[in-house]
CSV table of C-alpha atoms and ligand atoms in Angstrom, one decimal:
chain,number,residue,atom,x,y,z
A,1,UNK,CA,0.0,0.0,0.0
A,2,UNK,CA,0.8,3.4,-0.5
A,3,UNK,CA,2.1,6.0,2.4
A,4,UNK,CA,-1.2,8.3,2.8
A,5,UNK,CA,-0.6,11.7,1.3
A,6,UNK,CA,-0.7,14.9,3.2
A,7,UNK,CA,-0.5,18.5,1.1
A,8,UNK,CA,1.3,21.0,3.4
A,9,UNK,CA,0.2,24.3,2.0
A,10,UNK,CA,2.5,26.8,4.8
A,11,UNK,CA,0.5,30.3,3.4
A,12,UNK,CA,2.1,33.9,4.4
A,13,UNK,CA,3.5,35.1,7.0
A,14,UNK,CA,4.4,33.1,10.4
A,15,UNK,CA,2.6,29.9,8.4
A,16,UNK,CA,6.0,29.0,6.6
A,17,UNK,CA,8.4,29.0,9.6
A,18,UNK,CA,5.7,27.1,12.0
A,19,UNK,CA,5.1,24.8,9.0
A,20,UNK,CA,8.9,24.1,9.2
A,21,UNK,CA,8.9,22.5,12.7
A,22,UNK,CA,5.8,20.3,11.5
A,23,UNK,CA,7.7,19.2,9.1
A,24,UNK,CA,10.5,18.2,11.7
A,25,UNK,CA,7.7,16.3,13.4
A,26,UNK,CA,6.6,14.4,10.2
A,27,UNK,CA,10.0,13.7,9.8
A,28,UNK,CA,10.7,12.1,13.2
A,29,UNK,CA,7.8,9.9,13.0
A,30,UNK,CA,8.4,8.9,9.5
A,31,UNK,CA,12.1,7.9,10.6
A,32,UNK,CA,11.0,6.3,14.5
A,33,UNK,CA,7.6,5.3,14.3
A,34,UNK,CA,7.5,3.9,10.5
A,35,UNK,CA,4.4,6.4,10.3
A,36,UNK,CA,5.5,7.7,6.8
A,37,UNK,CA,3.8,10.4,4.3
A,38,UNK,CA,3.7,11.3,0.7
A,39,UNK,CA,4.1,15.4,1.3
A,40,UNK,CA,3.6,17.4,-1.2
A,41,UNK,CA,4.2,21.8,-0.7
A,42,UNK,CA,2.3,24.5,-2.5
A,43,UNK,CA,1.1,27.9,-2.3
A,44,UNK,CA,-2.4,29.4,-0.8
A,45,UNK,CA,-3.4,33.1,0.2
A,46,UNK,CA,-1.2,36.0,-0.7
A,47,UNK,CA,1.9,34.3,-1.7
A,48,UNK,CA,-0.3,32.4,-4.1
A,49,UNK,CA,-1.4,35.9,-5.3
A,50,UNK,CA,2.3,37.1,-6.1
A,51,UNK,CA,3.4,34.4,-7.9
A,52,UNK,CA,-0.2,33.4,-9.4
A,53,UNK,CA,-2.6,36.5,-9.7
A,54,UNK,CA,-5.1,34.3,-7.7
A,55,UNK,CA,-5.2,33.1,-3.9
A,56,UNK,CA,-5.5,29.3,-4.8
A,57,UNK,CA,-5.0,28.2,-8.1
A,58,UNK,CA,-7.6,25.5,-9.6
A,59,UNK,CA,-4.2,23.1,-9.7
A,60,UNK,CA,-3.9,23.3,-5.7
A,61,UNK,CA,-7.8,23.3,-5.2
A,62,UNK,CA,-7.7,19.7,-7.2
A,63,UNK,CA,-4.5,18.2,-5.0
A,64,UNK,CA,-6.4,19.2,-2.2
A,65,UNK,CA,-9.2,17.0,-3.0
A,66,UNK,CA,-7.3,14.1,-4.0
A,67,UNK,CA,-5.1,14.4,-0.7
A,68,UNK,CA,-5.9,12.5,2.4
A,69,UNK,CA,-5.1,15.8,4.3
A,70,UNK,CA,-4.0,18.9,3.9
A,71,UNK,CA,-2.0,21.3,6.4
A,72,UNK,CA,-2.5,24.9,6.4
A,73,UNK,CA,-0.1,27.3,8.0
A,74,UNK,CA,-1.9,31.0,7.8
A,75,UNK,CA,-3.0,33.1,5.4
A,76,UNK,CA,-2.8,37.1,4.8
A,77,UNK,CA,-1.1,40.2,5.5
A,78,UNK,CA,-1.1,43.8,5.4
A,79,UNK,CA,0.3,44.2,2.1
A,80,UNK,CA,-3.0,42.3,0.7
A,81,UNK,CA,-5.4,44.5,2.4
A,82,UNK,CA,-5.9,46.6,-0.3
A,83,UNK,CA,-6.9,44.1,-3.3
A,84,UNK,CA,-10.2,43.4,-4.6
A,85,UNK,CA,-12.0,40.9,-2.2
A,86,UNK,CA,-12.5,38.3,-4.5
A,87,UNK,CA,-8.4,37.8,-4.6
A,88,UNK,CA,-7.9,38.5,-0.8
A,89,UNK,CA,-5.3,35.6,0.6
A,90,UNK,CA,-8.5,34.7,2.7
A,91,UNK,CA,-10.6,33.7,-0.2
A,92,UNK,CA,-8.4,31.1,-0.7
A,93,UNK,CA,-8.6,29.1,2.8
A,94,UNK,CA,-13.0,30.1,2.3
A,95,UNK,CA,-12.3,27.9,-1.0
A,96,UNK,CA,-10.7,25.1,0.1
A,97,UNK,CA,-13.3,24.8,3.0
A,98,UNK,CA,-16.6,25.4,0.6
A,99,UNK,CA,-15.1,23.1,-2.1
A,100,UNK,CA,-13.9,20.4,0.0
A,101,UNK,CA,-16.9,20.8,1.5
A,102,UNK,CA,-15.5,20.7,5.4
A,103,UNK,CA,-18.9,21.5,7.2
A,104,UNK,CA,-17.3,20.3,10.7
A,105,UNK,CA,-14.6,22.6,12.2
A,106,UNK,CA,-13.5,21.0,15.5
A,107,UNK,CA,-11.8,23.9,17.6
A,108,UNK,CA,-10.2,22.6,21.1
A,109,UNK,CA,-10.0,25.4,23.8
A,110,UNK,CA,-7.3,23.2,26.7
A,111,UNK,CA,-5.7,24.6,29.1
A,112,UNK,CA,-2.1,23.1,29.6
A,113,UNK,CA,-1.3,22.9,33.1
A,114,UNK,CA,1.9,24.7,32.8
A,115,UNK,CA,0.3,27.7,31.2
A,116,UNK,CA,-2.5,28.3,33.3
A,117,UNK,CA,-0.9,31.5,35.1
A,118,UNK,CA,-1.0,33.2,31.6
A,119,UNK,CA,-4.9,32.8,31.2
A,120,UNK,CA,-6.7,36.6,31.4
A,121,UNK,CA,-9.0,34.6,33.8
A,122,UNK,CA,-8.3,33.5,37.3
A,123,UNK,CA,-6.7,30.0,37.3
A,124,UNK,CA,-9.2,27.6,39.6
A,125,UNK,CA,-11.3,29.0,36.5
A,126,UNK,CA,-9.2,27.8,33.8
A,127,UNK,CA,-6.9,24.9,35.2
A,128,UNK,CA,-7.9,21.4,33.6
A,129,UNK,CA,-10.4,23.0,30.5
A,130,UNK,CA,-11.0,21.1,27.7
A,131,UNK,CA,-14.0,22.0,25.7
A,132,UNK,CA,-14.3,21.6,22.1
A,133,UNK,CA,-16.1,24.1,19.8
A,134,UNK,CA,-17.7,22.5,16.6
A,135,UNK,CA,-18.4,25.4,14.4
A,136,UNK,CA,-20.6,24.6,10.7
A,137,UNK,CA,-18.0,25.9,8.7
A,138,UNK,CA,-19.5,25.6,5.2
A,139,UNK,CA,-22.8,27.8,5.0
A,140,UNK,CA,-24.5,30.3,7.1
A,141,UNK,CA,-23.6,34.2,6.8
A,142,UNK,CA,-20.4,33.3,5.3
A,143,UNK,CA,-21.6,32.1,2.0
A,144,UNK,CA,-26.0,32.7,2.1
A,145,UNK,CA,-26.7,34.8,-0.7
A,146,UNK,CA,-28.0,37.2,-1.9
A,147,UNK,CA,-24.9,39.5,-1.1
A,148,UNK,CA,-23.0,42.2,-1.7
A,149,UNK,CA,-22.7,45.9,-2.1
A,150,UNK,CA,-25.6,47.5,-4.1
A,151,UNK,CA,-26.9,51.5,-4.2
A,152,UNK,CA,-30.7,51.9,-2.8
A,153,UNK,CA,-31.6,55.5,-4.1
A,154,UNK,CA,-28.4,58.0,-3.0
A,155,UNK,CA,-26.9,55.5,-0.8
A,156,UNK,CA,-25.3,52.5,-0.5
A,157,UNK,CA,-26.2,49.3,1.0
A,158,UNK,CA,-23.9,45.9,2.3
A,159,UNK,CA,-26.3,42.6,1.9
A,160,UNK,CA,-24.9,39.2,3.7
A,161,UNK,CA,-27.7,36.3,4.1
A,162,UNK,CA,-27.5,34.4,7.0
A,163,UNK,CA,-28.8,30.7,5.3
A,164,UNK,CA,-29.0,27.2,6.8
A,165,UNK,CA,-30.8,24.2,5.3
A,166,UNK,CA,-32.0,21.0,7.3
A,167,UNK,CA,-29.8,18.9,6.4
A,168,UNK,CA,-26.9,21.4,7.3
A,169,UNK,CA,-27.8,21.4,10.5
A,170,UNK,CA,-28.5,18.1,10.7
A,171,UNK,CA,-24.9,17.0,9.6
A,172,UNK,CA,-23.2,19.2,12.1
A,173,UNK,CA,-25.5,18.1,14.9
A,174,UNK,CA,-24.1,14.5,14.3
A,175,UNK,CA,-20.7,15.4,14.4
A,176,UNK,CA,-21.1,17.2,17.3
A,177,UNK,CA,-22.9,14.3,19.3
A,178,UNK,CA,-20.8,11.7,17.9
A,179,UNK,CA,-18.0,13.7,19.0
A,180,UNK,CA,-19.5,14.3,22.5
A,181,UNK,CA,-20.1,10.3,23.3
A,182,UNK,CA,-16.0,10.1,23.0
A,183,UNK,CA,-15.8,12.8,25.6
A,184,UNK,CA,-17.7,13.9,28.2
A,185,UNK,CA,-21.4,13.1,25.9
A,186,UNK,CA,-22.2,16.9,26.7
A,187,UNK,CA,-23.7,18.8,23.9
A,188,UNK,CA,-24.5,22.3,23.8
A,189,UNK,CA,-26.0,24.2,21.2
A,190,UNK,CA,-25.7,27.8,20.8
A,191,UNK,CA,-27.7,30.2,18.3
A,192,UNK,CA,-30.3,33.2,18.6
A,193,UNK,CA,-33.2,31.7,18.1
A,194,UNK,CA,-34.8,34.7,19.8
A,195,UNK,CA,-34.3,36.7,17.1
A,196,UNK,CA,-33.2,34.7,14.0
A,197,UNK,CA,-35.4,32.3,12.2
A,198,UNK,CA,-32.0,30.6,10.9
A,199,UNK,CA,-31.7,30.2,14.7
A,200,UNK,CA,-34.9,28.4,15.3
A,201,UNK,CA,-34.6,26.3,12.8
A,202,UNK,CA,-31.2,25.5,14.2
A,203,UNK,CA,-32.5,24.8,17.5
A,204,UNK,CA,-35.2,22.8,16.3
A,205,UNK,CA,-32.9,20.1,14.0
A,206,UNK,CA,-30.7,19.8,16.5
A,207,UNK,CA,-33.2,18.8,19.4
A,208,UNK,CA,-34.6,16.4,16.1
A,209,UNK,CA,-31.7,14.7,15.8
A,210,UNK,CA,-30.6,14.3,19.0
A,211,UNK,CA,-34.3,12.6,20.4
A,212,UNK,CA,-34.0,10.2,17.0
A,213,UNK,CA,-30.5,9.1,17.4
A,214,UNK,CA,-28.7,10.2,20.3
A,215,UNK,CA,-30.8,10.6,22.9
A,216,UNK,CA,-28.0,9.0,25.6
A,217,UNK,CA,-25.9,12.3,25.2
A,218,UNK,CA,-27.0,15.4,27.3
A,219,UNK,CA,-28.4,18.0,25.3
A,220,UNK,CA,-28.4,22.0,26.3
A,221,UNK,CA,-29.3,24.9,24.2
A,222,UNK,CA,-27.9,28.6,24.6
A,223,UNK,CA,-28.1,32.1,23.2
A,224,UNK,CA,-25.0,32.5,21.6
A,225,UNK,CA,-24.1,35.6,23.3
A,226,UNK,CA,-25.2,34.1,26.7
A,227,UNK,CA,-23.0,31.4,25.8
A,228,UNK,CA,-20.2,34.1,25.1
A,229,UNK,CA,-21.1,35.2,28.7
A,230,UNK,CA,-21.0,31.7,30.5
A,231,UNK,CA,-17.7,31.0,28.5
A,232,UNK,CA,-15.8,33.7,30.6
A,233,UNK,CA,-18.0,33.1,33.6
A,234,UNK,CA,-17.3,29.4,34.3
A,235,UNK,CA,-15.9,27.8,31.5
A,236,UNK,CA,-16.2,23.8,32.7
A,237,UNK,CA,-19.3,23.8,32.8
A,238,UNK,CA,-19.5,22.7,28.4
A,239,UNK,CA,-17.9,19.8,27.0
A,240,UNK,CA,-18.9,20.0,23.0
A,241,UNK,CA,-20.8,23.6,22.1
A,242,UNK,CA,-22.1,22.8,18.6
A,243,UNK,CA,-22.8,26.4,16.7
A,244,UNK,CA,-23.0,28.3,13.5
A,245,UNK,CA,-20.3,29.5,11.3
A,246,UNK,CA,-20.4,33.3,12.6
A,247,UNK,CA,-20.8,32.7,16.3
A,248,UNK,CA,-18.2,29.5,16.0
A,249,UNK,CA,-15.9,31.9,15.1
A,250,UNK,CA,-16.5,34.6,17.3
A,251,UNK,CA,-16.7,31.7,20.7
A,252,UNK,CA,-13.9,30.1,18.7
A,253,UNK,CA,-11.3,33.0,19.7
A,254,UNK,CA,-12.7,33.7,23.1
A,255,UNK,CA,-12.5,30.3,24.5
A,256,UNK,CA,-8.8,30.0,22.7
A,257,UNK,CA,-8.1,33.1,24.6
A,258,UNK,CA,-8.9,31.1,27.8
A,259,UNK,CA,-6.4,28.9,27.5
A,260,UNK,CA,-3.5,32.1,27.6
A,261,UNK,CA,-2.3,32.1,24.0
A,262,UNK,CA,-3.8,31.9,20.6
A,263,UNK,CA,-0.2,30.1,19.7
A,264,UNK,CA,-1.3,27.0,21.3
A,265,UNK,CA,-4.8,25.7,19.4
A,266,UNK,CA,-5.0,23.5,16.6
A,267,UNK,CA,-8.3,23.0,14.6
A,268,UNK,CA,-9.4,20.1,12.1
A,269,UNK,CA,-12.3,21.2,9.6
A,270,UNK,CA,-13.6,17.4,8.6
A,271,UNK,CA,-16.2,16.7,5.4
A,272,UNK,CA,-17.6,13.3,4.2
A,273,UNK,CA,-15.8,9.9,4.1
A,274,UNK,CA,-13.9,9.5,0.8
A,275,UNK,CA,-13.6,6.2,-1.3
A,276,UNK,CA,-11.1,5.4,1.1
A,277,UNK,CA,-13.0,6.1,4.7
A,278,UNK,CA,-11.2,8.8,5.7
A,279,UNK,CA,-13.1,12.2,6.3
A,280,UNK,CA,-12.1,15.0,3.7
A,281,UNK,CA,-10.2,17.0,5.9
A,282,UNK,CA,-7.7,20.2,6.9
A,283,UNK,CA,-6.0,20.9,9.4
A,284,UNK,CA,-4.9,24.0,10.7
A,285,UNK,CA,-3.4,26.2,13.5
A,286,UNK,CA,-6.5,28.4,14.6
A,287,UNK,CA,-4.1,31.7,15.0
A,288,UNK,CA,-3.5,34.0,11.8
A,289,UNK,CA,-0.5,34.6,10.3
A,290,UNK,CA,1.0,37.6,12.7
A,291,UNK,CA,2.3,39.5,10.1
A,292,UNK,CA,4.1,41.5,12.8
A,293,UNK,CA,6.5,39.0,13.9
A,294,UNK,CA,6.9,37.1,10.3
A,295,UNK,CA,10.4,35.4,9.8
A,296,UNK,CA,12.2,36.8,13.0
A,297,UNK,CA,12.0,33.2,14.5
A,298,UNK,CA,9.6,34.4,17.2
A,299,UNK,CA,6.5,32.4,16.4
A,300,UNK,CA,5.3,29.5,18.9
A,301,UNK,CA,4.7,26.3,16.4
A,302,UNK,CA,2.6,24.6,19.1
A,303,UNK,CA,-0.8,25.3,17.2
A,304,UNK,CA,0.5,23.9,14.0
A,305,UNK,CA,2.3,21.1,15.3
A,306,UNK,CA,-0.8,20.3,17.3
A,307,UNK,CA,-2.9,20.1,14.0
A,308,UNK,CA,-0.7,17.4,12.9
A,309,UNK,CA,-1.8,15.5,16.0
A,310,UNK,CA,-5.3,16.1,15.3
A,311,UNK,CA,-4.4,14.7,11.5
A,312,UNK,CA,-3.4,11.8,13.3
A,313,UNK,CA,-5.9,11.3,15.1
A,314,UNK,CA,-9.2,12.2,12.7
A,315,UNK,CA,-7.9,11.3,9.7
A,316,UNK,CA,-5.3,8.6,10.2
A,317,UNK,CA,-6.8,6.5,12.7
A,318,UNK,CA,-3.4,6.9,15.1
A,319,UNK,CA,-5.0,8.3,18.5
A,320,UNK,CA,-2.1,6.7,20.2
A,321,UNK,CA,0.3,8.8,18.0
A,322,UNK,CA,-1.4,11.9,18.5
A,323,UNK,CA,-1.3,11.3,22.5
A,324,UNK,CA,2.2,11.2,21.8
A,325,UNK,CA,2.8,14.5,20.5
A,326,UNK,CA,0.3,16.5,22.5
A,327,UNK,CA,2.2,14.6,26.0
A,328,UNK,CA,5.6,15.1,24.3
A,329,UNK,CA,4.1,19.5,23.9
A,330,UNK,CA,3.2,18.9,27.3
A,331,UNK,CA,6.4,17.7,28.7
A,332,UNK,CA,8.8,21.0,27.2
A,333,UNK,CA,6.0,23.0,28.3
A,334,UNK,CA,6.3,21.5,32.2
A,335,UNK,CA,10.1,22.1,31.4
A,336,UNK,CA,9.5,25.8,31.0
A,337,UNK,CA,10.1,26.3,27.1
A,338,UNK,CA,8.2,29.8,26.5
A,339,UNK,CA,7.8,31.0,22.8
A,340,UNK,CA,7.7,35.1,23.0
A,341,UNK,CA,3.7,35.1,22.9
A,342,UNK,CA,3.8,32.8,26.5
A,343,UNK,CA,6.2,35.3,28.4
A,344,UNK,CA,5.4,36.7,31.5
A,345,UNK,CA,7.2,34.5,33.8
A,346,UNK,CA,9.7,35.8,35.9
A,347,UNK,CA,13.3,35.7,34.6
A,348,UNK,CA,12.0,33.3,31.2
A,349,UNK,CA,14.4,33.6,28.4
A,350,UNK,CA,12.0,32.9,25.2
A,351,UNK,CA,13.0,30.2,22.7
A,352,UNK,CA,12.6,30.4,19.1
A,353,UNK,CA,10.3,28.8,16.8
A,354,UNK,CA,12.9,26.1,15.5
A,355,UNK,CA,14.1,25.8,19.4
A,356,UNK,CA,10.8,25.1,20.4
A,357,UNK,CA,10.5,22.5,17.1
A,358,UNK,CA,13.6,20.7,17.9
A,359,UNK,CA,12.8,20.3,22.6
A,360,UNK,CA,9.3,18.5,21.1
A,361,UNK,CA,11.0,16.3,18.2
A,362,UNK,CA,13.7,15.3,21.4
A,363,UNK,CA,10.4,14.7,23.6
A,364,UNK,CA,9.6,12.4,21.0
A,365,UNK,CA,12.7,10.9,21.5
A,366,UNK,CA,12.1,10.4,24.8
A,367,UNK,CA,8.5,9.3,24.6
A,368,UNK,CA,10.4,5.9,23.2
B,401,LIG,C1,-10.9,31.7,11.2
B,401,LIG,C2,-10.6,33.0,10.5
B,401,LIG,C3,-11.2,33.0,9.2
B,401,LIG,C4,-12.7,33.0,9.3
B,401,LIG,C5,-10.8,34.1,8.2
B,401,LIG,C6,-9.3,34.1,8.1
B,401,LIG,C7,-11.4,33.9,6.9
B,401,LIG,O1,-11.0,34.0,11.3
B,401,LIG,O2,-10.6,30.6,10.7
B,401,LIG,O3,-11.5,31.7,12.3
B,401,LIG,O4,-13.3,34.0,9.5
B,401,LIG,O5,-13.3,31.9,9.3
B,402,LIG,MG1,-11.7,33.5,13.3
């Protein structure tokens, strides 16, 4: 049989030097563990756009779908701010998700024991969290049409649609409590079906599906911006909070924020079963590309490098692997490796990026 085949597409910005210490971490387990991959490199967002005039060429968009994963570092920049929308770097990543079609978007918020001092929240409230955020990521206000920009009379007017069908919902809602019976088998459901009909509907498929077919997981619903205010407030009390594509990723960056940095979370956006069985799927660190600090080695890789253990795990079928890695992050953390984003500390020196690559690659090591 053939090694599976993972597309590592790095992006702009931090993506390509975070990328790099994935890479060291692909190549340690192809080398130790006989876990080997067929990796293939290419461009997305605004890199693409220099070299291409486009932010994902239809060439890229057609390995990804033939992949059996793809890695994503970060798109964008301030240099791109000022093109036409429909080349922004950020169309690119919106492409890959609609046409892989990656409605699940699975967005762990942990708190690593070692870092729960740097949490804007009071510790007792953050040590030991582990909630997982399942945001739709392929409909709703991001795509619903009609939009745009159009003139009404002598002004102008901006048009999103916020859309969901049935079956949308419905195919979320499963992930969600599928996801939920492999953890704590907590669900809840966050929308505003107070004052969106795209919200009651929502809230109604979701109760649907869970009375049909998983009625043995606990089932609460929220007001998303309540749940934005219990999520500061006391932040254990969810397990999986299934939501939309707008709320998901507003929650998405509060609850990261939770655990201290953005540098730390990894997120795997997961479609349908290919011929093969595994889900379509990306993976991808859920920080941007921090155009501020790009190629000065001061980037924390942890988020990317954690992605890869979620490719283990949801599309590989290697949970034991993954473990690996996240206990082998775990272990330099408890040694008191700091990236510049986790100072703080009294007296810390930071390590860079490829420092920070190479103590979890010698974890590894260890972990034998
Ligand atoms: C995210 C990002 C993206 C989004 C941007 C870069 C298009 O904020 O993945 O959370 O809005 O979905
Ligand atoms: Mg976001």
């Amino acid at each position: 049989m053939s090694n599976p085949s993972l597309l590592i597409l790095p992006g702009d910005g931090i993506g390509p030097e975070v990328m790099a210490e994935v890479r060291k971490v692909i190549d340690w387990y192809g080398a130790k563990r006989d876990l080997k991959f067929d990796v293939s490199e290419d461009l997305v967002g605004g890199c693409a756009y220099d070299k291409h005039g486009t932010p994902l060429t239809d060439e890229t968009m057609a390995k990804a779908q033939e992949v059996d994963a793809v890695l994503l570092g970060a798109v964008g920049g301030p240099k791109y701010d000022n093109l036409d929308f429909s080349v922004k770097p950020e169309r690119g990543l919106l492409r890959l998700r609609k046409e892989m079609d990656l409605f699940s978007n699975l967005r762990p918020a942990q708190c690593f024991d070692a870092l729960a001092d740097f949490s804007s929240l009071k510790k007792d409230v953050v040590a030991g969290l582990d909630i997982m955020i399942i945001r739709e990521l392929t409909s709703g206000v991001y795509f619903g049409e009609p939009r745009g920009i159009i003139k009404e009379g002598n002004e102008r007017v901006g048009i999103n649609t916020q859309r969901y069908t049935e079956s949308e919902i419905a195919r979320v809602a499963r992930s969600a409590f599928e996801l939920a019976r492999k953890r704590g088998n907590k669900v809840c459901s966050m929308e505003k079906a107070n004052v969106m009909e795209s919200g009651i509907l929502w809230r109604d498929v979701v109760q649907e599906i869970h009375d049909a077919e998983y009625p043995d997981v606990e089932l609460s619903h929220m007001y998303a911006d309540a749940g934005a205010m219990q999520l500061t407030r006391w932040p254990k009390q969810f397990d999986v909070i299934v939501t939309d594509n707008l709320f998901g990723d507003l929650l998405s960056d509060l609850a990261a924020m939770l655990t201290g940095s953005l540098g730390m979370l990894p997120s795997a956006s997961l479609g349908l079963p290919m011929a093969n069985g595994r889900p379509k799927a990306l993976y991808e660190p859920v920080h941007g590309s921090a155009p501020d600090i790009a190629g000065q080695g001061k980037a924390n890789p942890i988020a990317c490098i954690l992605s890869f253990a979620m490719a283990l795990r949801y599309s590989f079928d290697e949970g034991e692997e993954a473990t690996r890695l996240e206990e082998a992050v775990n272990a330099v953390l408890a040694k008191g490796l700091r990236t510049a984003d986790l100072l703080g500390e009294e007296g810390v020196q930071p390590v860079s990026t490829a420092e920070m690559g190479d103590a979890i690659v010698a974890a590894l090591d260890e972990s034998l």
